[in-house]
Coordinates of C-alpha atoms in Angstrom, one line a residue:
Chain A
X235 CA 9.1 36.4 88.9
X236 CA 7.8 39.4 87.1
X237 CA 6.2 37.0 84.5
X238 CA 3.9 35.4 87.3
X239 CA 2.5 38.8 88.0
X240 CA 1.6 39.4 84.5
X241 CA -1.6 37.2 85.1
X242 CA -2.8 40.6 86.3
X243 CA -3.5 41.4 82.8
X244 CA -6.2 38.8 82.6
X245 CA -7.4 39.0 86.1
X246 CA -7.8 42.7 86.4
X247 CA -10.3 42.9 83.4
X248 CA -12.0 39.9 84.7
X249 CA -12.4 41.5 88.0
X250 CA -14.0 44.6 86.4
X251 CA -16.6 42.3 84.4
X252 CA -17.2 40.4 87.6
X253 CA -17.8 43.6 89.6
X254 CA -19.9 45.3 87.0
X255 CA -21.8 42.5 85.3
X256 CA -21.8 39.2 87.1
X257 CA -22.2 40.2 90.9
X258 CA -25.6 41.4 91.8
X259 CA -26.1 44.9 93.4
X260 CA -26.8 44.9 97.2
X261 CA -30.3 45.3 98.5
X262 CA -31.3 49.0 99.1
X263 CA -27.8 50.3 98.2
X264 CA -28.1 48.9 94.7
X265 CA -25.4 49.5 92.2
X266 CA -23.4 51.9 94.5
X267 CA -22.4 48.7 96.6
X268 CA -20.2 47.6 93.7
X269 CA -17.5 50.3 94.9
X270 CA -16.8 47.5 97.5
X271 CA -14.9 45.5 94.8
X272 CA -12.4 48.3 94.5
X273 CA -12.5 50.0 97.9
X274 CA -11.7 47.0 100.1
X275 CA -8.9 45.6 97.7
X276 CA -7.3 49.0 97.6
X277 CA -7.3 49.3 101.4
X278 CA -6.0 45.9 101.7
X279 CA -3.2 46.6 99.2
X280 CA -2.2 49.9 100.8
X281 CA -1.9 48.0 104.2
X282 CA 0.1 45.3 102.3
X283 CA 2.5 47.9 100.8
X284 CA 3.0 49.5 104.2
X285 CA 3.8 46.2 105.7
X286 CA 6.2 45.3 102.7
X287 CA 7.9 48.8 103.0
X288 CA 8.3 48.2 106.8
X289 CA 9.7 44.7 106.4
X290 CA 12.2 45.7 103.5
X291 CA 13.2 48.6 105.8
X292 CA 14.2 46.1 108.6
X293 CA 16.0 44.1 105.9
X294 CA 17.8 47.2 104.8
X295 CA 18.9 48.2 108.0
X296 CA 19.9 45.0 109.6
X297 CA 21.1 42.9 106.6
X298 CA 24.5 42.5 105.3
X299 CA 25.7 45.3 102.9
X300 CA 25.4 43.8 99.5
X301 CA 21.6 43.6 99.2
X302 CA 20.9 46.8 101.1
X303 CA 20.6 49.3 98.3
X304 CA 17.9 47.2 96.6
X305 CA 15.9 46.9 99.6
X306 CA 16.0 50.6 100.2
X307 CA 14.4 51.0 96.6
X308 CA 11.7 48.3 97.4
X309 CA 10.9 50.0 100.6
X310 CA 10.6 53.5 98.9
X311 CA 8.8 52.1 95.8
X312 CA 6.4 50.4 98.1
X313 CA 5.5 53.5 99.8
X314 CA 5.0 55.4 96.5
X315 CA 2.4 52.9 95.4
X316 CA 1.0 52.7 99.0
X317 CA 0.5 56.5 99.0
X318 CA -1.5 56.2 95.7
X319 CA -3.6 53.3 96.8
X320 CA -4.3 55.0 100.3
X321 CA -5.6 58.1 98.5
X322 CA -7.9 56.0 96.2
X323 CA -8.9 54.1 99.3
X324 CA -9.9 57.2 101.2
X325 CA -11.7 58.7 98.0
X326 CA -13.6 55.5 97.3
X327 CA -14.3 55.1 100.8
X328 CA -15.9 58.5 101.5
X329 CA -18.1 58.1 98.3
X330 CA -19.2 54.9 99.7
X331 CA -19.7 56.5 103.2
X332 CA -21.7 59.2 101.6
X333 CA -24.0 56.8 99.8
X334 CA -24.7 54.4 102.7
X335 CA -24.3 56.5 105.8
X336 CA -25.1 60.0 104.4
X337 CA -21.9 61.9 105.2
X338 CA -18.4 61.7 103.6
X339 CA -16.5 61.3 106.8
X340 CA -17.6 59.7 110.2
X341 CA -14.4 58.9 112.1
X342 CA -15.2 55.2 112.4
X343 CA -12.3 53.0 113.3
X344 CA -11.6 52.0 109.7
X345 CA -11.5 55.6 108.4
X346 CA -9.4 56.5 111.2
X347 CA -6.9 53.6 110.6
X348 CA -6.9 54.9 107.0
X349 CA -6.0 58.3 108.3
X350 CA -3.1 57.0 110.3
X351 CA -1.6 55.3 107.1
X352 CA -2.1 58.5 105.3
X353 CA -0.2 60.5 108.0
X354 CA 2.6 58.0 108.2
X355 CA 3.1 58.0 104.5
X356 CA 3.0 61.8 104.1
X357 CA 5.5 62.1 107.2
X358 CA 7.6 59.5 105.4
X359 CA 7.7 61.6 102.1
X360 CA 8.1 65.0 104.1
X361 CA 11.0 63.3 105.9
X362 CA 12.5 61.9 102.7
X363 CA 12.4 65.3 100.9
X364 CA 14.0 67.0 103.9
X365 CA 16.9 64.6 104.0
X366 CA 17.8 65.2 100.5
X367 CA 20.8 62.9 99.9
X368 CA 19.8 59.5 98.8
X369 CA 22.0 57.2 100.9
X370 CA 21.4 59.1 104.2
X371 CA 17.8 59.4 103.3
X372 CA 17.2 55.9 103.0
X373 CA 18.6 55.0 106.2
X374 CA 16.7 57.5 108.2
X375 CA 13.4 57.2 106.5
X376 CA 13.7 53.3 106.7
X377 CA 14.1 53.7 110.4
X378 CA 11.0 55.9 110.6
X379 CA 9.0 53.2 108.7
X380 CA 10.0 50.5 111.1
X381 CA 9.1 52.6 114.0
X382 CA 5.6 53.4 112.5
X383 CA 5.2 49.8 111.7
X384 CA 5.6 48.8 115.4
X385 CA 3.0 51.2 116.7
X386 CA 0.5 49.5 114.5
X387 CA -0.3 46.8 117.2
X388 CA -0.8 49.5 119.8
X389 CA -3.0 51.5 117.3
X390 CA -5.1 48.2 116.8
X391 CA -5.3 47.7 120.4
X392 CA -6.6 51.2 121.3
X393 CA -9.2 51.5 118.3
X394 CA -12.1 49.7 119.9
X395 CA -11.5 51.3 123.2
X396 CA -11.9 54.7 121.5
X397 CA -14.8 53.7 119.4
X398 CA -16.6 51.0 121.5
X399 CA -19.9 52.0 120.0
X400 CA -19.3 51.6 116.4
X401 CA -19.8 48.6 114.1
X402 CA -17.3 45.8 114.0
X403 CA -17.5 45.0 110.3
X404 CA -18.0 47.0 107.1
X405 CA -21.6 47.4 106.4
X406 CA -23.4 47.7 102.9
X407 CA -27.0 47.5 104.5
X408 CA -29.0 49.3 107.1
X409 CA -28.9 46.2 109.2
X410 CA -25.3 47.0 109.9
X411 CA -24.2 43.5 109.1
X412 CA -22.0 42.1 106.3
X413 CA -24.5 40.5 103.9
X414 CA -22.8 39.1 100.8
X415 CA -24.1 36.5 98.7
X416 CA -22.0 33.9 97.2
X417 CA -21.6 35.8 93.8
X418 CA -20.5 38.9 95.7
X419 CA -18.0 37.0 98.0
X420 CA -16.3 35.4 95.0
X421 CA -16.1 38.7 93.2
X422 CA -14.5 40.4 96.3
X423 CA -12.1 37.4 96.7
X424 CA -11.4 37.8 92.9
X425 CA -10.7 41.4 93.3
X426 CA -8.6 41.1 96.4
X427 CA -6.3 38.6 94.5
X428 CA -6.1 40.8 91.5
X429 CA -5.1 43.9 93.4
X430 CA -2.5 42.0 95.4
X431 CA -1.0 40.7 92.0
X432 CA -1.3 44.3 90.6
X433 CA 0.6 45.6 93.5
X434 CA 3.3 43.2 93.3
X435 CA 3.4 43.7 89.6
X436 CA 3.9 47.5 89.8
X437 CA 6.3 47.1 92.6
X438 CA 8.5 44.8 90.5
X439 CA 8.4 47.0 87.5
X440 CA 9.4 50.0 89.8
X441 CA 12.1 48.0 91.4
X442 CA 13.4 47.2 87.9
X443 CA 13.3 50.9 87.0
X444 CA 15.2 51.8 90.1
X445 CA 18.0 49.1 89.2
X446 CA 18.3 50.7 85.9
X447 CA 18.6 54.2 87.2
X448 CA 21.3 53.0 89.6
X449 CA 23.1 51.4 87.0
X450 CA 22.9 54.5 84.7
X451 CA 24.5 56.6 87.4
X452 CA 27.4 54.2 87.7
X453 CA 27.9 54.1 84.0
X454 CA 27.8 57.9 83.8
X455 CA 30.5 58.1 86.6
X456 CA 32.7 55.5 84.8
X457 CA 32.8 57.6 81.8
Chain B
X263 CA 28.7 53.4 129.6
X264 CA 27.3 54.7 132.9
X265 CA 30.0 57.4 133.1
X266 CA 29.3 58.4 129.5
X267 CA 25.8 58.7 130.2
X268 CA 26.5 60.9 133.3
X269 CA 29.0 63.0 131.5
X270 CA 26.6 63.7 128.6
X271 CA 23.5 64.3 131.0
X272 CA 25.7 66.8 133.1
X273 CA 26.8 68.7 130.0
X274 CA 23.2 68.7 128.7
X275 CA 21.7 70.0 131.9
X276 CA 24.5 72.7 132.2
X277 CA 24.0 73.9 128.6
X278 CA 20.3 74.1 129.1
X279 CA 20.5 75.7 132.5
X280 CA 22.6 78.6 131.1
X281 CA 20.6 79.1 127.9
X282 CA 17.2 78.1 129.4
X283 CA 16.0 78.2 125.7
X284 CA 13.9 75.0 125.4
X285 CA 12.5 75.3 129.1
X286 CA 11.3 78.8 128.6
X287 CA 9.9 78.1 125.2
X288 CA 7.9 75.1 126.4
X289 CA 6.8 76.5 129.6
X290 CA 5.7 79.9 128.2
X291 CA 4.0 78.2 125.2
X292 CA 2.0 76.0 127.6
X293 CA 1.3 78.7 129.9
X294 CA -0.1 81.0 126.9
X295 CA -2.3 78.1 125.7
X296 CA -3.6 77.4 129.1
X297 CA -4.3 81.1 129.9
X298 CA -5.8 81.7 126.6
X299 CA -8.2 78.8 126.8
X300 CA -9.1 80.0 130.2
X301 CA -9.7 83.4 128.9
X302 CA -11.9 82.2 125.9
X303 CA -14.1 79.8 128.0
X304 CA -14.1 82.4 130.9
X305 CA -15.3 80.1 133.6
X306 CA -17.7 78.2 131.6
X307 CA -17.5 74.5 133.0
X308 CA -16.0 72.2 130.4
X309 CA -16.9 68.4 130.3
X310 CA -14.2 66.1 131.3
X311 CA -13.8 65.0 127.6
X312 CA -12.9 68.5 126.5
X313 CA -10.6 69.1 129.4
X314 CA -8.6 66.0 128.6
X315 CA -8.4 66.8 125.1
X316 CA -7.1 70.3 125.8
X317 CA -4.6 69.2 128.5
X318 CA -3.1 66.7 126.1
X319 CA -3.1 69.1 123.1
X320 CA -1.2 71.4 125.2
X321 CA 1.3 68.7 126.4
X322 CA 1.6 67.5 122.6
X323 CA 2.4 70.9 121.3
X324 CA 4.7 72.0 124.2
X325 CA 6.6 68.8 123.5
X326 CA 6.8 69.6 119.8
X327 CA 8.4 72.9 120.9
X328 CA 10.8 71.8 123.4
X329 CA 11.9 68.2 122.8
X330 CA 13.7 68.4 119.5
X331 CA 16.4 70.8 121.0
X332 CA 18.2 68.1 122.3
X333 CA 19.5 66.9 119.1
X334 CA 18.9 69.9 116.8
X335 CA 21.1 72.0 119.0
X336 CA 24.0 69.5 118.7
X337 CA 23.7 69.6 114.9
X338 CA 23.0 73.3 114.6
X339 CA 25.9 74.3 116.7
X340 CA 28.2 71.7 115.1
X341 CA 29.0 70.1 118.5
X342 CA 27.6 66.7 117.6
X343 CA 31.0 65.4 116.3
X344 CA 32.6 66.4 119.6
X345 CA 30.0 64.5 121.5
X346 CA 30.1 61.5 119.1
X347 CA 33.8 61.5 119.5
X348 CA 33.7 61.3 123.3
X349 CA 30.5 59.3 124.0
X350 CA 29.3 56.1 122.6
X351 CA 26.4 56.0 120.5
X352 CA 24.3 53.9 122.8
X353 CA 25.2 56.2 125.6
X354 CA 24.2 59.2 123.4
X355 CA 20.7 57.8 122.8
X356 CA 20.3 56.8 126.5
X357 CA 21.5 60.1 128.0
X358 CA 19.3 62.1 125.6
X359 CA 16.2 59.8 126.4
X360 CA 16.8 60.4 130.1
X361 CA 17.2 64.1 129.5
X362 CA 14.1 64.5 127.6
X363 CA 12.1 62.2 130.0
X364 CA 13.2 64.6 132.9
X365 CA 12.8 67.8 130.9
X366 CA 9.2 66.9 130.0
X367 CA 8.3 65.7 133.3
X368 CA 9.6 69.0 134.7
X369 CA 7.4 70.8 132.0
X370 CA 4.4 68.8 133.1
X371 CA 5.0 69.6 136.8
X372 CA 4.8 73.3 136.0
X373 CA 1.8 73.1 133.6
X374 CA -0.6 70.7 135.2
X375 CA -1.2 72.8 138.4
X376 CA -1.6 75.8 136.2
X377 CA -4.0 74.1 134.0
X378 CA -6.0 72.7 136.9
X379 CA -6.1 76.1 138.5
X380 CA -7.2 78.1 135.6
X381 CA -9.7 75.8 134.1
X382 CA -11.1 74.7 137.5
X383 CA -10.6 71.0 137.1
X384 CA -11.8 68.7 139.7
X385 CA -9.8 65.6 139.7
X386 CA -11.8 62.8 141.0
X387 CA -9.0 60.2 141.2
X388 CA -5.8 61.9 141.7
X389 CA -3.5 58.8 141.6
X390 CA -4.8 57.7 138.2
X391 CA -4.6 61.3 137.1
X392 CA -1.1 61.6 138.1
X393 CA -0.1 58.2 136.7
X394 CA -1.7 59.0 133.2
X395 CA -0.1 62.3 133.1
X396 CA 3.5 61.1 133.7
X397 CA 3.3 57.8 131.8
X398 CA 1.8 59.6 128.8
X399 CA 4.6 62.3 129.2
X400 CA 7.1 59.4 129.2
X401 CA 5.6 57.9 126.0
X402 CA 5.7 61.3 124.4
X403 CA 9.4 62.0 125.3
X404 CA 10.5 58.4 124.4
X405 CA 8.9 58.7 120.9
X406 CA 10.1 62.3 120.4
X407 CA 13.7 61.7 121.5
X408 CA 14.2 59.4 118.6
X409 CA 12.4 61.4 116.0
X410 CA 14.3 64.6 117.1
X411 CA 17.4 62.7 116.2
X412 CA 16.0 62.2 112.6
X413 CA 14.8 65.6 112.3
X414 CA 18.2 67.2 113.5
X415 CA 19.7 65.1 110.4
X416 CA 17.1 66.7 108.0
X417 CA 18.0 70.3 109.1
X418 CA 15.9 70.5 112.2
X419 CA 12.8 71.9 110.6
X420 CA 10.2 72.4 113.2
X421 CA 7.0 71.5 111.5
X422 CA 8.6 68.3 110.3
X423 CA 9.0 67.2 113.8
X424 CA 5.3 67.5 114.4
X425 CA 4.3 65.9 111.1
X426 CA 6.5 62.9 112.1
X427 CA 5.5 62.7 115.6
X428 CA 1.8 63.0 115.5
X429 CA 0.9 59.6 113.6
X430 CA 3.3 57.7 115.8
X431 CA 1.7 59.4 119.0
X432 CA -2.0 58.8 118.0
X433 CA -2.2 55.7 120.2
X434 CA -0.4 57.5 123.0
X435 CA -2.9 60.6 122.9
X436 CA -5.9 58.3 122.8
X437 CA -4.8 56.3 125.7
X438 CA -3.7 59.2 127.7
X439 CA -6.8 61.3 126.9
X440 CA -9.0 58.2 127.7
X441 CA -7.1 57.8 131.1
X442 CA -7.6 61.5 132.0
X443 CA -11.2 61.3 131.2
X444 CA -11.7 58.3 133.4
X445 CA -9.7 60.0 136.3
X446 CA -11.9 63.2 136.0
X447 CA -15.3 61.5 135.6
X448 CA -15.7 59.1 138.5
X449 CA -13.7 57.4 141.2
X450 CA -15.2 54.0 140.5
X451 CA -14.4 53.4 137.1
X452 CA -10.9 54.5 137.0
X453 CA -8.2 51.9 136.6
X454 CA -4.6 51.8 135.9
X455 CA -5.1 50.3 132.3
X456 CA -4.3 53.4 130.4
X457 CA -1.1 54.1 132.4
X458 CA 0.1 50.5 131.9
X459 CA -0.6 50.9 128.2
X460 CA 1.5 53.9 128.1
X461 CA 4.4 52.5 129.9
X462 CA 4.3 49.5 127.5
X463 CA 4.4 51.8 124.6
X464 CA 7.2 53.7 126.0
X465 CA 9.2 50.7 126.6
X466 CA 8.6 49.2 123.0
X467 CA 9.5 52.6 121.6
X468 CA 12.7 53.1 123.6
X469 CA 13.9 49.5 123.0
X470 CA 13.2 49.9 119.3
X471 CA 15.0 53.3 119.0
X472 CA 17.8 51.9 121.0
X473 CA 18.3 49.5 118.2
X474 CA 17.7 51.9 115.3
X475 CA 19.5 54.7 116.7
X476 CA 22.9 54.2 115.1
X477 CA 21.3 54.1 111.7
X478 CA 20.0 57.5 112.2
X479 CA 22.9 59.0 114.1
X480 CA 26.1 57.7 112.4
X481 CA 26.9 59.7 109.4
X482 CA 27.0 57.9 106.0
Chain C
X274 CA 51.9 49.5 125.2
X275 CA 48.9 48.1 122.9
X276 CA 49.6 48.7 119.2
X277 CA 46.7 50.5 117.2
X278 CA 46.4 49.7 113.5
X279 CA 43.9 50.2 110.8
X280 CA 43.9 48.7 107.4
X281 CA 41.5 49.8 104.7
X282 CA 40.8 47.8 101.7
X283 CA 39.0 49.1 98.5
X284 CA 37.6 51.9 100.4
X285 CA 34.9 54.0 98.3
X286 CA 32.8 56.9 99.2
X287 CA 30.2 58.1 97.1
X288 CA 27.9 61.0 97.3
X289 CA 24.7 60.6 95.2
X290 CA 26.3 58.0 93.1
X291 CA 29.5 60.2 92.3
X292 CA 32.5 58.8 93.9
X293 CA 34.7 61.0 96.0
X294 CA 37.4 58.5 95.9
X295 CA 37.4 54.8 95.1
X296 CA 39.4 51.6 95.6
X297 CA 41.5 53.2 98.3
X298 CA 44.0 50.9 100.2
X299 CA 45.7 51.9 103.3
X300 CA 47.7 50.5 106.1
X301 CA 48.8 52.6 109.2
X302 CA 49.8 51.5 112.6
X303 CA 51.2 52.9 115.8
X304 CA 54.5 54.7 115.2
X305 CA 53.2 55.5 111.6
X306 CA 52.2 59.1 110.6
X307 CA 50.3 59.6 107.4
X308 CA 49.5 63.1 105.9
X309 CA 46.5 63.3 103.5
X310 CA 46.9 66.0 101.1
X311 CA 44.9 67.2 98.0
X312 CA 43.0 70.0 96.7
X313 CA 39.8 71.4 98.0
X314 CA 37.1 68.9 97.4
X315 CA 39.3 66.0 96.9
X316 CA 37.9 64.3 100.0
X317 CA 40.5 64.8 102.6
X318 CA 37.8 65.4 105.3
X319 CA 35.6 62.5 104.1
X320 CA 38.6 60.0 104.2
X321 CA 39.9 61.2 107.7
X322 CA 36.3 60.9 109.0
X323 CA 36.1 57.5 107.7
X324 CA 39.5 56.4 109.0
X325 CA 38.7 57.9 112.3
X326 CA 35.6 55.6 112.5
X327 CA 33.0 58.4 112.8
X328 CA 31.7 58.0 109.2
X329 CA 30.7 55.0 107.3
X330 CA 32.2 54.2 103.8
X331 CA 29.9 53.4 100.8
X332 CA 31.8 50.2 100.2
X333 CA 35.0 48.6 101.2
X334 CA 36.0 48.0 104.7
X335 CA 38.4 48.9 107.4
X336 CA 39.8 46.7 110.0
X337 CA 40.7 48.4 113.3
X338 CA 43.1 46.5 115.6
X339 CA 43.9 47.4 119.1
X340 CA 46.4 45.1 120.7
X341 CA 45.4 41.7 119.7
X342 CA 41.7 42.5 119.2
X343 CA 39.8 43.5 116.2
X344 CA 37.5 46.4 117.3
X345 CA 34.4 48.1 115.8
X346 CA 34.8 51.4 114.0
X347 CA 32.5 52.9 116.8
X348 CA 35.2 51.7 119.5
X349 CA 37.9 52.8 117.5
X350 CA 36.4 56.3 117.2
X351 CA 35.9 56.4 121.0
X352 CA 39.4 55.4 121.6
X353 CA 41.1 58.1 119.2
X354 CA 41.5 61.7 119.5
X355 CA 39.9 63.8 116.7
X356 CA 39.9 67.5 116.0
X357 CA 38.5 69.3 113.0
X358 CA 37.5 73.0 112.1
X359 CA 33.9 71.9 111.8
X360 CA 33.8 70.2 115.1
X361 CA 32.7 72.8 117.7
X362 CA 33.2 72.8 121.4
X363 CA 30.1 73.7 123.6
X364 CA 30.0 77.6 123.8
X365 CA 27.7 77.6 126.9
X366 CA 30.2 75.7 128.9
X367 CA 33.6 77.1 130.1
X368 CA 37.0 75.7 129.0
X369 CA 37.3 73.4 132.2
X370 CA 33.8 71.8 131.7
X371 CA 34.5 71.1 128.1
X372 CA 37.5 69.2 129.1
X373 CA 35.8 67.5 132.0
X374 CA 33.1 66.5 129.4
X375 CA 36.0 65.1 127.0
X376 CA 37.9 63.3 129.7
X377 CA 37.2 59.6 130.0
X378 CA 36.9 59.9 133.9
X379 CA 34.9 63.1 133.9
X380 CA 37.7 64.7 135.9
X381 CA 40.9 66.6 134.9
X382 CA 44.2 65.1 136.0
X383 CA 47.5 66.6 136.2
X384 CA 48.6 65.7 132.8
X385 CA 45.7 67.7 131.4
X386 CA 46.7 70.6 133.5
X387 CA 50.2 70.2 132.0
X388 CA 48.7 70.2 128.5
X389 CA 46.8 73.4 129.2
X390 CA 49.9 75.0 130.5
X391 CA 52.0 73.9 127.4
X392 CA 49.2 75.5 125.1
X393 CA 48.9 78.7 127.2
X394 CA 45.3 78.2 128.2
X395 CA 45.5 77.6 132.0
X396 CA 44.3 81.2 132.8
X397 CA 41.3 80.9 130.4
X398 CA 39.9 77.6 131.5
X399 CA 37.3 79.4 133.7
X400 CA 35.9 81.3 130.7
X401 CA 33.1 80.3 128.5
X402 CA 34.2 79.0 125.2
X403 CA 31.9 81.2 123.5
X404 CA 34.0 84.1 124.5
X405 CA 37.2 82.4 123.3
X406 CA 39.1 83.6 120.2
X407 CA 39.2 81.1 117.3
X408 CA 42.8 80.4 118.0
X409 CA 42.0 79.6 121.6
X410 CA 39.2 77.3 120.5
X411 CA 41.6 75.4 118.4
X412 CA 44.0 75.0 121.2
X413 CA 41.3 73.6 123.4
X414 CA 40.0 71.4 120.7
X415 CA 43.6 70.0 120.3
X416 CA 43.9 69.4 124.1
X417 CA 40.4 67.7 124.2
X418 CA 41.7 65.4 121.4
X419 CA 44.8 64.4 123.0
X420 CA 43.9 64.6 126.8
X421 CA 43.0 60.7 127.3
X422 CA 46.4 59.7 125.9
X423 CA 44.6 58.1 122.9
X424 CA 46.5 55.4 120.8
X425 CA 45.5 57.2 117.7
X426 CA 45.1 60.8 116.6
X427 CA 43.1 62.0 113.6
X428 CA 43.5 65.7 112.8
X429 CA 41.9 67.5 110.2
X430 CA 43.8 70.6 109.6
X431 CA 45.2 70.9 113.1
X432 CA 46.9 74.3 112.2
X433 CA 43.6 76.2 111.5
X434 CA 43.6 79.6 113.2
X435 CA 46.6 79.2 115.1
X436 CA 49.1 81.9 115.6
X437 CA 53.0 81.0 115.3
X438 CA 53.1 80.0 119.0
X439 CA 50.2 77.9 118.7
X440 CA 51.5 76.2 115.8
X441 CA 54.8 75.6 117.4
X442 CA 53.1 74.1 120.4
X443 CA 50.9 71.8 118.2
X444 CA 53.8 70.6 115.9
X445 CA 56.2 69.8 118.8
X446 CA 53.3 67.9 120.5
X447 CA 52.7 65.9 117.3
X448 CA 56.4 65.4 117.0
X449 CA 56.8 64.2 120.4
X450 CA 53.8 61.7 120.4
X451 CA 54.2 60.3 116.7
X452 CA 56.4 57.5 117.8
X453 CA 54.0 56.0 120.2
X454 CA 50.7 57.0 118.5
X455 CA 49.2 56.3 115.2
X456 CA 48.8 59.7 113.6
X457 CA 46.8 60.8 110.4
X458 CA 46.6 64.4 109.5
X459 CA 44.6 65.9 106.7
X460 CA 46.3 69.2 105.6
X461 CA 47.6 71.3 102.8
X462 CA 50.3 72.9 105.1
X463 CA 53.6 72.0 104.0
X464 CA 55.0 72.2 107.5
X465 CA 52.4 70.0 109.0
X466 CA 53.0 67.6 106.1
X467 CA 56.8 67.3 107.0
X468 CA 55.9 66.1 110.4
X469 CA 54.7 62.9 109.0
X470 CA 56.5 59.9 107.8
X471 CA 54.6 59.6 104.6
X472 CA 51.8 61.3 102.8
X473 CA 49.2 60.5 100.1
X474 CA 47.8 62.9 97.6
X475 CA 44.1 62.7 96.8
X476 CA 42.4 63.5 93.6
X477 CA 45.7 63.6 91.8

């Protein structure tokens, strides 16, 4: 499985080349618009890692006992990656917001959603460190992730009611519409695929490390 | 199970009535906040937006002060094992949920008139206002009951409870504030959409918590 | 009378990857009494909690049977009586209220009054448990554990804090019920150990 994700070694450099060389800069915004090829995929991957963590948590809590320990690791590792990605998303997003809207932060629906994820992740890590012991920590923090995941539909339902006046799509031009030419679309799609693969590749590496660590603890105790 | 829920509720109300710790803390906290806002604004009329925001911030933080005690007390005083031995896990969750919902509704009954009085709030649509306040309170208590169980297992740290509750409660606070604004602004535009949303949210959280509770509460 | 039995297979408990005990095999049923002994830190408390169904093992399984039915750990925990030094009663309630809380019916029957009499607590039942001495608390805990006439008793150091009279009362009670109940006691007290038909030594 891990071998498939190794394509990322080819795709990622290709994405960088496409983003900086092949795709044209947007009108007015010029080269700053190229941040879209990193910001949007990072945001997507952070949401993906949240969903993976939540789903793995459901599996961990409700599945039979044998696979459980591994799923707890998957969920935790996914949260670590998600936390890194969400910080990257927030930083790239606010740089972009400064370039296109003139301020670093405007509380538009997307920014608010990112803050929601950021808060959930930091609550998760606070809870996890407060719980201490691993096995108990895994169960309770998994339950928290499941709960957080189920509030997402309510969150999504409320967002447009709170921000009715703001734009429906990400904008990279003053007309407040998504204008991407074909080259830009292809690059963005390419980058989304690369980031998704990158996420899964890192996740599988981290899962292997967790498995090795668990094995090491067992070996140490057997001695 | 009904008998167990009843026994546990009776015990919790007795314990709380004798110590009055959580009630006193929540009500005096909310009272202090209300009065201090009143003093700072000193009669300057506030917009419905600001009033709703303040009202729900007061509710939110008094919930954060009072609602975790229900589980934290059991763990701190070492009584949870006695309870777990005598009351089934499902009954423990349901009785604590009912307790917190009633507790928080009582807190709201105290706070809301004080708030309306000191900030000279004019409610245009009383039915929607009341429905929003209580359905929002229910959503807050349903969410925080489950999170309180988690926090009690993590040593009952106060700020952790707030950190964990806030993200989950964002949609609740939005809907509650939105509903309150509408009920204050004008009679025509106010509907029951927000209270229904809050009730749906409470139901979803309560059902999910009921399913997950044993994973949080039973020792491993 | 329904028989209560538990059989544990390859029971293992770990804390942070470190095993407290592992591969434990145990069979106990009504009429049987088992003493769990062992040094401090050998896992007596952990084992008795797991056997009582109030803690989950890291691996391995326990089958609880009540009559013909296999029951869940949670149900088994609800059926059995449990007492331990780290289990506290409600200090803000009086003795009677604590017993009412513990009673399956929510009320106190004549048997419980008799128990209170036997353990010398009748006159103290109206007092808040917070004002009890530790020996009185231990007696009340014991009554709370045995009052619903449970098919199984799990007692973690039942002799803690008791004076000679209290010990005598507890010991004679255990002796009188050990024929018709399943009794598991975690203890290092030689007299308590002698009450049981057999014993296991942990960590040895």
